[in-house]
Short mmCIF file of N, CA, C and O in Angstrom, two decimals:
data_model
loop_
_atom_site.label_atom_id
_atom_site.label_comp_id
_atom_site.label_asym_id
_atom_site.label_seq_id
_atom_site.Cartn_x
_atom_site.Cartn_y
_atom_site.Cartn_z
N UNK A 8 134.25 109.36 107.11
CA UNK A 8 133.02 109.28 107.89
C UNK A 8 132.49 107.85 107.79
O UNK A 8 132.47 107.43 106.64
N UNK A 9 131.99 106.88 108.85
CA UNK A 9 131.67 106.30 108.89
C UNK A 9 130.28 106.13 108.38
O UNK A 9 129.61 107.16 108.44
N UNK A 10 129.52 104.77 107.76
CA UNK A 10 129.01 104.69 107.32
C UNK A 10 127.60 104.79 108.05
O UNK A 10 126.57 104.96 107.40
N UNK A 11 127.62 104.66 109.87
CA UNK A 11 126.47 104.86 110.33
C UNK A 11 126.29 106.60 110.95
O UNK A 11 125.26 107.19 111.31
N UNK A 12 127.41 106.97 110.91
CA UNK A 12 127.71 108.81 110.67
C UNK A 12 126.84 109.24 109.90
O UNK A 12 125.88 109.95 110.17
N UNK A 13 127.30 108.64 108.48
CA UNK A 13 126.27 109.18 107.12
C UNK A 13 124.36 108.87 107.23
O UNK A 13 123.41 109.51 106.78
N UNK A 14 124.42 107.75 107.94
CA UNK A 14 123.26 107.71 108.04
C UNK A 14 122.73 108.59 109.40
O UNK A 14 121.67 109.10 109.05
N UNK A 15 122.96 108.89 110.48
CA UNK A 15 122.73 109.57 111.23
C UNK A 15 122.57 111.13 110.75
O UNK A 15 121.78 111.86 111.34
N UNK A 16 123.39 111.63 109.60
CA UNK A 16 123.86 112.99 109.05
C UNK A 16 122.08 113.23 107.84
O UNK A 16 121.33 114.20 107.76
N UNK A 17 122.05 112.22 107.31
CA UNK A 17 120.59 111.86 106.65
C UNK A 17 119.55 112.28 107.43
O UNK A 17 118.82 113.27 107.33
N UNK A 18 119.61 111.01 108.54
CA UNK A 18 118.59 111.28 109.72
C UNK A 18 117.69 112.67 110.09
O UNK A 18 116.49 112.88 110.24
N UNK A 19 118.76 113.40 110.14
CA UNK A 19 119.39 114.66 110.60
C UNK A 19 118.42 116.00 109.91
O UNK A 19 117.61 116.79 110.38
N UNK A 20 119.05 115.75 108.49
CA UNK A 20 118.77 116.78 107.55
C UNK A 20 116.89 116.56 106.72
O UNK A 20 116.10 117.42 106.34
N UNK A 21 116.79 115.13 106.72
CA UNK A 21 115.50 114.93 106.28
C UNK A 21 114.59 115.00 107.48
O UNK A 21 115.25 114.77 108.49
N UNK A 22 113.70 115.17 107.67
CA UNK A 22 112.72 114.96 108.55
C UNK A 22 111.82 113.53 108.51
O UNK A 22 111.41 112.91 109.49
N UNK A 23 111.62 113.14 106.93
CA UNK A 23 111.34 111.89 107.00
C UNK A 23 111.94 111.11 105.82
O UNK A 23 111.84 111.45 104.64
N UNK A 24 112.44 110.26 106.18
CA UNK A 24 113.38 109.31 105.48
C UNK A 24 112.70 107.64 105.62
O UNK A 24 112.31 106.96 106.57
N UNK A 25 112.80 107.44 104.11
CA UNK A 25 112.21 105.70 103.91
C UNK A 25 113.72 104.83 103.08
O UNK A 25 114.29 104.93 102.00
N UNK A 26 113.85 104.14 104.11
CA UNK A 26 115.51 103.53 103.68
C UNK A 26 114.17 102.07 103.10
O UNK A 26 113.27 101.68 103.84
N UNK A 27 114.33 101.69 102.12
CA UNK A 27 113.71 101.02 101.13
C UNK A 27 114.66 99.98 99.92
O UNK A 27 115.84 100.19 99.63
N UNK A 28 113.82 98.85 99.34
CA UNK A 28 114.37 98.17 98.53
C UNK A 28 113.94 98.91 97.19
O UNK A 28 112.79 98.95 96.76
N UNK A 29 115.20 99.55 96.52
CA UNK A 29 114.34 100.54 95.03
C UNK A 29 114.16 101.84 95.29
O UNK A 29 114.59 102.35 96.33
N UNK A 30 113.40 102.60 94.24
CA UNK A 30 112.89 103.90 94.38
C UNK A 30 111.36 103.96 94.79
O UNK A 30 110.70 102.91 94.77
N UNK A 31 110.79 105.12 95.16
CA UNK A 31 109.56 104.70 95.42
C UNK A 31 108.31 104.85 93.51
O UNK A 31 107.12 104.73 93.24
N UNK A 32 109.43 105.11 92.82
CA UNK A 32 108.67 105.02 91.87
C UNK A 32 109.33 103.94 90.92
O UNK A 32 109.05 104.18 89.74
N UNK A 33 110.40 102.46 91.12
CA UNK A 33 110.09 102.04 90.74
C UNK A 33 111.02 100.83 92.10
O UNK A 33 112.24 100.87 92.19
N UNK A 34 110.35 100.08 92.80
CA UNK A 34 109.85 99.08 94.08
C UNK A 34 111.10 98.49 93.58
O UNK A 34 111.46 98.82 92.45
N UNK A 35 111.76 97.71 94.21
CA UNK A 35 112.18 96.05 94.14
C UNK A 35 111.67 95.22 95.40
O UNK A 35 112.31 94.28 95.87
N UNK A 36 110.83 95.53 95.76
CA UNK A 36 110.24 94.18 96.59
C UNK A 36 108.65 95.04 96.92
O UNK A 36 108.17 96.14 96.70
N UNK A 37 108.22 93.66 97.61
CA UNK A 37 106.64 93.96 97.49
C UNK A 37 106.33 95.01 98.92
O UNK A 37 105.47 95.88 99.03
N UNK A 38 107.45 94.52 99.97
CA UNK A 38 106.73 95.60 101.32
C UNK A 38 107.55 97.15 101.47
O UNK A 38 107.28 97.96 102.36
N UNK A 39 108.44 97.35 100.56
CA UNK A 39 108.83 98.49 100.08
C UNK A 39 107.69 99.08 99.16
O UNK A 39 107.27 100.22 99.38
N UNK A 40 107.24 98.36 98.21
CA UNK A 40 105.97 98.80 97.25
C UNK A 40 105.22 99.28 97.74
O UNK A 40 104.56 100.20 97.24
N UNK A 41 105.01 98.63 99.36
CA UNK A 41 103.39 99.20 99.94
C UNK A 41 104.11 100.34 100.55
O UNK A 41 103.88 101.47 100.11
N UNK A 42 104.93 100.19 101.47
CA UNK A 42 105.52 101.63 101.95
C UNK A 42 105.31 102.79 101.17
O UNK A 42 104.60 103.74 101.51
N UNK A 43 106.05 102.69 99.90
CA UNK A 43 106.11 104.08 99.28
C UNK A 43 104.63 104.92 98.78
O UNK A 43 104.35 106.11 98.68
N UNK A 44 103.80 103.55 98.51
CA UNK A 44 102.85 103.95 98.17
C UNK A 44 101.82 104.39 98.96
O UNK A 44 101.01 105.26 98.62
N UNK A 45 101.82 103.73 100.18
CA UNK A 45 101.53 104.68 101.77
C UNK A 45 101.63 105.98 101.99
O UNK A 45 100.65 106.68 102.22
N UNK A 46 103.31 106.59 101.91
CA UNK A 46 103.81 107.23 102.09
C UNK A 46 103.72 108.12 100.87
O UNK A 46 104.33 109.19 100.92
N UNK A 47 103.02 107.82 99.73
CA UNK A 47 102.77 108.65 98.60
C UNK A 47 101.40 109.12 98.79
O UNK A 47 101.10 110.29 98.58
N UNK A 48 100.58 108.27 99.18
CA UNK A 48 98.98 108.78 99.31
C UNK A 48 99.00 109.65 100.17
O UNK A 48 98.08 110.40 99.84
N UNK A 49 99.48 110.07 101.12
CA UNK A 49 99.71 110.75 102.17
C UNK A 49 99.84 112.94 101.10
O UNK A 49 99.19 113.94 101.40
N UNK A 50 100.66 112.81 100.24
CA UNK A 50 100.94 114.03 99.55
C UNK A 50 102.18 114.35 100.36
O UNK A 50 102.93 115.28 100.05
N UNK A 51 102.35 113.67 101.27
CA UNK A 51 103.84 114.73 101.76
C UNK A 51 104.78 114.34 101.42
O UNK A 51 104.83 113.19 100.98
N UNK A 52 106.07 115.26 101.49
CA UNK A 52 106.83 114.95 100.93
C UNK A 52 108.12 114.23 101.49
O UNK A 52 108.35 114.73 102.59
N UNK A 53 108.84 113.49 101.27
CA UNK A 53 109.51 112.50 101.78
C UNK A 53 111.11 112.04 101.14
O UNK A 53 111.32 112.12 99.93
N UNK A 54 111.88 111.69 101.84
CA UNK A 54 113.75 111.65 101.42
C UNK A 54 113.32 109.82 101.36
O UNK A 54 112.35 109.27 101.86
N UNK A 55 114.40 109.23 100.59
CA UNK A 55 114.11 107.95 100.57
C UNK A 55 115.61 107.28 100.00
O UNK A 55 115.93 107.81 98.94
N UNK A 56 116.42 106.42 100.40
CA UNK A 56 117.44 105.67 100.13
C UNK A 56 116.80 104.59 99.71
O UNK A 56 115.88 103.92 100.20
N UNK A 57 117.56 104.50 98.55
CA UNK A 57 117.51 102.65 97.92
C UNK A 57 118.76 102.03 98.17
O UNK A 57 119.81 102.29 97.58
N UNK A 58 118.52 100.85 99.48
CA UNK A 58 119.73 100.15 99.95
C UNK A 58 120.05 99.32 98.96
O UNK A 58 121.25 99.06 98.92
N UNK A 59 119.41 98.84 98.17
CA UNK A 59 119.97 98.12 96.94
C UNK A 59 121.18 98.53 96.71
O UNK A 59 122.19 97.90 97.02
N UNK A 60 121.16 99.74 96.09
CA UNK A 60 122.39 100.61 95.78
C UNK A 60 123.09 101.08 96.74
O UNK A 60 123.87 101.92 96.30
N UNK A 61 123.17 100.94 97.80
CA UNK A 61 123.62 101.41 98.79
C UNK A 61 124.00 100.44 99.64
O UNK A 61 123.44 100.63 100.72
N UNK A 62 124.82 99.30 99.66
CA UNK A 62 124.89 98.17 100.37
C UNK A 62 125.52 98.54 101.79
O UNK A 62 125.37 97.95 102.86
N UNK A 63 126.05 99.35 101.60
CA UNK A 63 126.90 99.78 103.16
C UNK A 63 125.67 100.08 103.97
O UNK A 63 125.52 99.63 105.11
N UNK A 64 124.95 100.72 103.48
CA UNK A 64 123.70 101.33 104.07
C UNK A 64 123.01 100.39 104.57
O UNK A 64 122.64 100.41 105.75
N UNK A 65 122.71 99.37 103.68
CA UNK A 65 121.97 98.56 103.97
C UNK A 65 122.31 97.38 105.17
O UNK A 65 121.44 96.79 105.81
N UNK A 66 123.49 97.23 105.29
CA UNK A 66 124.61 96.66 106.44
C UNK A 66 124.36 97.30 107.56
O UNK A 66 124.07 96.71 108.60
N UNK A 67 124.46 98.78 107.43
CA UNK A 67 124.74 99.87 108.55
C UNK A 67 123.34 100.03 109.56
O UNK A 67 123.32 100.08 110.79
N UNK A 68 122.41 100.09 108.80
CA UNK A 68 120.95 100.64 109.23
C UNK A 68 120.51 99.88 110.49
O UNK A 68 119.94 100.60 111.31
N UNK A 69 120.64 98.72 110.78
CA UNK A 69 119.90 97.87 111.77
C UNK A 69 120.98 97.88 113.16
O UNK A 69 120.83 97.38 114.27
N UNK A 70 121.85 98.50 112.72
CA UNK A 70 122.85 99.27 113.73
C UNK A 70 122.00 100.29 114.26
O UNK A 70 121.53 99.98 115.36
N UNK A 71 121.74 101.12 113.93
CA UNK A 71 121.08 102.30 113.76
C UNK A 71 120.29 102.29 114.55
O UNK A 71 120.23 102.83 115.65
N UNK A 72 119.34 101.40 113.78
CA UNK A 72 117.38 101.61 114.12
C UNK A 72 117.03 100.43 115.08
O UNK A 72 116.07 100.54 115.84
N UNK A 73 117.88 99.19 115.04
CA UNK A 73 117.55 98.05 116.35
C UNK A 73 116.36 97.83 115.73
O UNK A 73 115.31 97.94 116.35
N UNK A 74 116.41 97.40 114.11
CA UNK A 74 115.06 97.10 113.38
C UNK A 74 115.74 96.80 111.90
O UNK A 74 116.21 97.52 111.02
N UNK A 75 115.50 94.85 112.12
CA UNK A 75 116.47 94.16 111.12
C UNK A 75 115.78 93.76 109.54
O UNK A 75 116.32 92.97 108.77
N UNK A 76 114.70 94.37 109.30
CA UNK A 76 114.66 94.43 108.16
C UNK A 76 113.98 95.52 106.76
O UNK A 76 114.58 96.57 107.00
N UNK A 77 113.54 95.67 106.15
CA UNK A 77 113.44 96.81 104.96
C UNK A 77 111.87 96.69 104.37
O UNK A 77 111.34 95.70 103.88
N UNK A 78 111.48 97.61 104.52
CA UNK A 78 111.95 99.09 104.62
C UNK A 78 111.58 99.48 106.03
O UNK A 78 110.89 98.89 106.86
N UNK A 79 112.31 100.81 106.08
CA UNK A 79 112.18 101.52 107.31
C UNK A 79 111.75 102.72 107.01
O UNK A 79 112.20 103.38 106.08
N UNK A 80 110.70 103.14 107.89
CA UNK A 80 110.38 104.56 108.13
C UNK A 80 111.28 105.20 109.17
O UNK A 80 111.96 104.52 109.93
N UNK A 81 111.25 106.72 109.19
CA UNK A 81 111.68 107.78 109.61
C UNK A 81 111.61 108.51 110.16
O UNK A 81 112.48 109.34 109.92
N UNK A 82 110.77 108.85 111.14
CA UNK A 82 110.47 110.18 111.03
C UNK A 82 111.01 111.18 112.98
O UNK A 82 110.99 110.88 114.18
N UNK A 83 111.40 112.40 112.12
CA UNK A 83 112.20 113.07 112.89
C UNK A 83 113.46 112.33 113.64
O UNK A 83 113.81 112.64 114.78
N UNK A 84 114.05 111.40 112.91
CA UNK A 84 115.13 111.09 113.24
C UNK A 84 114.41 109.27 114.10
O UNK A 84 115.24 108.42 114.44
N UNK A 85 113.50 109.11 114.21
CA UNK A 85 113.54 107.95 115.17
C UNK A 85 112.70 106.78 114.26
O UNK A 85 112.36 107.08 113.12
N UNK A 86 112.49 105.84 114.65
CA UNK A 86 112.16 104.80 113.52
C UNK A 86 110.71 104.40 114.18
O UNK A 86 110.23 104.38 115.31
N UNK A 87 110.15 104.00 112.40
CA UNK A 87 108.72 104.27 113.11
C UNK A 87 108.72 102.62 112.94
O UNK A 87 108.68 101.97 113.99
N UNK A 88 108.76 101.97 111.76
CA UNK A 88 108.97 100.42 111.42
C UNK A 88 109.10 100.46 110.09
O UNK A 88 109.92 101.02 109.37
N UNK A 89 107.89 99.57 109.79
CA UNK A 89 108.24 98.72 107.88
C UNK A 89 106.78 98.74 107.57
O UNK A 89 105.88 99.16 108.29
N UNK A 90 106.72 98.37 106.71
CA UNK A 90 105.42 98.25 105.62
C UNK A 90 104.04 98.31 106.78
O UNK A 90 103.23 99.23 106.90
N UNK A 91 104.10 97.00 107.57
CA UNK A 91 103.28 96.63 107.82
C UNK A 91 102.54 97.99 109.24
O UNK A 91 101.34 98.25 109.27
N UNK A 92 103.37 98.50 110.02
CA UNK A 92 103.26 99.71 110.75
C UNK A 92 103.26 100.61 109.87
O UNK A 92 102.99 101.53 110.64
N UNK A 93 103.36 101.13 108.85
CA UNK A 93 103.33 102.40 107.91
C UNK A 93 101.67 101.94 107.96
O UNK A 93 101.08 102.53 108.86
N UNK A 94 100.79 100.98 107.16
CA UNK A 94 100.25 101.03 106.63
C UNK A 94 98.85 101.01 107.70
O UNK A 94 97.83 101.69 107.58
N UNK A 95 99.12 100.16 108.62
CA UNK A 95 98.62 100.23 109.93
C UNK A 95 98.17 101.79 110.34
O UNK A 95 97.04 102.27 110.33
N UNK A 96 99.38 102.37 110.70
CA UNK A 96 99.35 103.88 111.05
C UNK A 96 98.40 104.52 109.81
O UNK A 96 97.38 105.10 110.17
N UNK A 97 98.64 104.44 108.57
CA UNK A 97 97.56 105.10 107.79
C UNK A 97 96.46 104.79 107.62
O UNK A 97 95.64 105.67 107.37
N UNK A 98 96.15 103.74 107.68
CA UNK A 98 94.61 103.11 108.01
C UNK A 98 93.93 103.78 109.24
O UNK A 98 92.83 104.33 109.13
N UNK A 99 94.57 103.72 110.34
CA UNK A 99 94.10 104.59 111.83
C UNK A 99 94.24 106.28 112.15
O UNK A 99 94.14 106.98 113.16
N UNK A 100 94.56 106.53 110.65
CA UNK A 100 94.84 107.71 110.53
C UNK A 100 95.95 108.28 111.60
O UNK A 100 95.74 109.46 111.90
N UNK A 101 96.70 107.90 112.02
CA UNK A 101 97.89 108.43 112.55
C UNK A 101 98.84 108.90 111.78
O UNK A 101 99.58 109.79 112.21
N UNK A 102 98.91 108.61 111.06
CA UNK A 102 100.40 108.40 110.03
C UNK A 102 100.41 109.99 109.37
O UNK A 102 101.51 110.54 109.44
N UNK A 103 99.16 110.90 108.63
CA UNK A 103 99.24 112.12 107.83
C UNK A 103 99.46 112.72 109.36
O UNK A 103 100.60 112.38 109.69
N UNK A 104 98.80 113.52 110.50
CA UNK A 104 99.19 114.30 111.32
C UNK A 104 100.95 114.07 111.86
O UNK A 104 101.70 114.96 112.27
N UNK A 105 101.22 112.84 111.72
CA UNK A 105 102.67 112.35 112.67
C UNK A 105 103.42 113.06 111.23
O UNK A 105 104.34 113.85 111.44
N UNK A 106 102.88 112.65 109.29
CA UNK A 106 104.05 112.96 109.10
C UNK A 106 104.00 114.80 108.43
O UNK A 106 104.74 115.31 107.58
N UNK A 107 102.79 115.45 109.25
CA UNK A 107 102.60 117.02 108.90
C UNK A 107 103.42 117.80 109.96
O UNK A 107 103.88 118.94 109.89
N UNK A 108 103.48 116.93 110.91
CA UNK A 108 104.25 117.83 112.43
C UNK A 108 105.71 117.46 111.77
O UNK A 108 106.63 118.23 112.04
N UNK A 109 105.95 116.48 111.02
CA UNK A 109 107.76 116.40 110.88
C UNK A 109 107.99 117.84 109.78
O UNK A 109 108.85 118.69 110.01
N UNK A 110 107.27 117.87 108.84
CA UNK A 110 107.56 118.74 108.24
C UNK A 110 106.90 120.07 108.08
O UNK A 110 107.22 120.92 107.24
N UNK A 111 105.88 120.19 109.02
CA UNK A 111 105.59 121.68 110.27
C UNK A 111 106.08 122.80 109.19
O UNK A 111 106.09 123.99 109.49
#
């Protein structure tokens, strides 16, 4: 299986997925940091790849999403952006209803 297969197969099965630098409980970079922690205040619950560890992934993704850098949001399969749109969207309160309908 190809490596943008696997990520499509991810896509797929999570409803919302944060392809990220690290875990969300412990960061390697600062706009992954704000992501997770966005995406943590929120209470919902969330799938998350650390491309660190995952270098294919991290190669593969901007194939994918036509969105060249990290982190990426998820949701229901389509890409929402990176730090700076996560955090945006939760400030304007968009972000908890968009990510309660993924996981409905």
């Amino acid at each position: 299986m190809k490596t943008t297969d696997k990520i499509r197969q991810q896509l797929a099965e999570n409803p919302i997925v944060l392809y990220m630098k690290g875990t969300p409980g412990e960061p390697r970079c600062g706009f992954s940091a704000k992501a997770a922690a966005a995406l943590q205040s929120t209470g919902v619950e969330f799938a998350y790849v650390d491309v660190l560890a995952a270098p294919l992934f991290m190669q593969a993704l901007p194939e994918v999403s036509d969105f060249p850098t990290f982190p990426q949001l998820f949701i229901n399969g389509e890409i929402i952006g990176g730090s700076d749109i996560i955090e945006a969207m939760l400030a304007s309160g968009e972000l908890l209803p968009m990510l309660k309908s993924a996981t409905g």
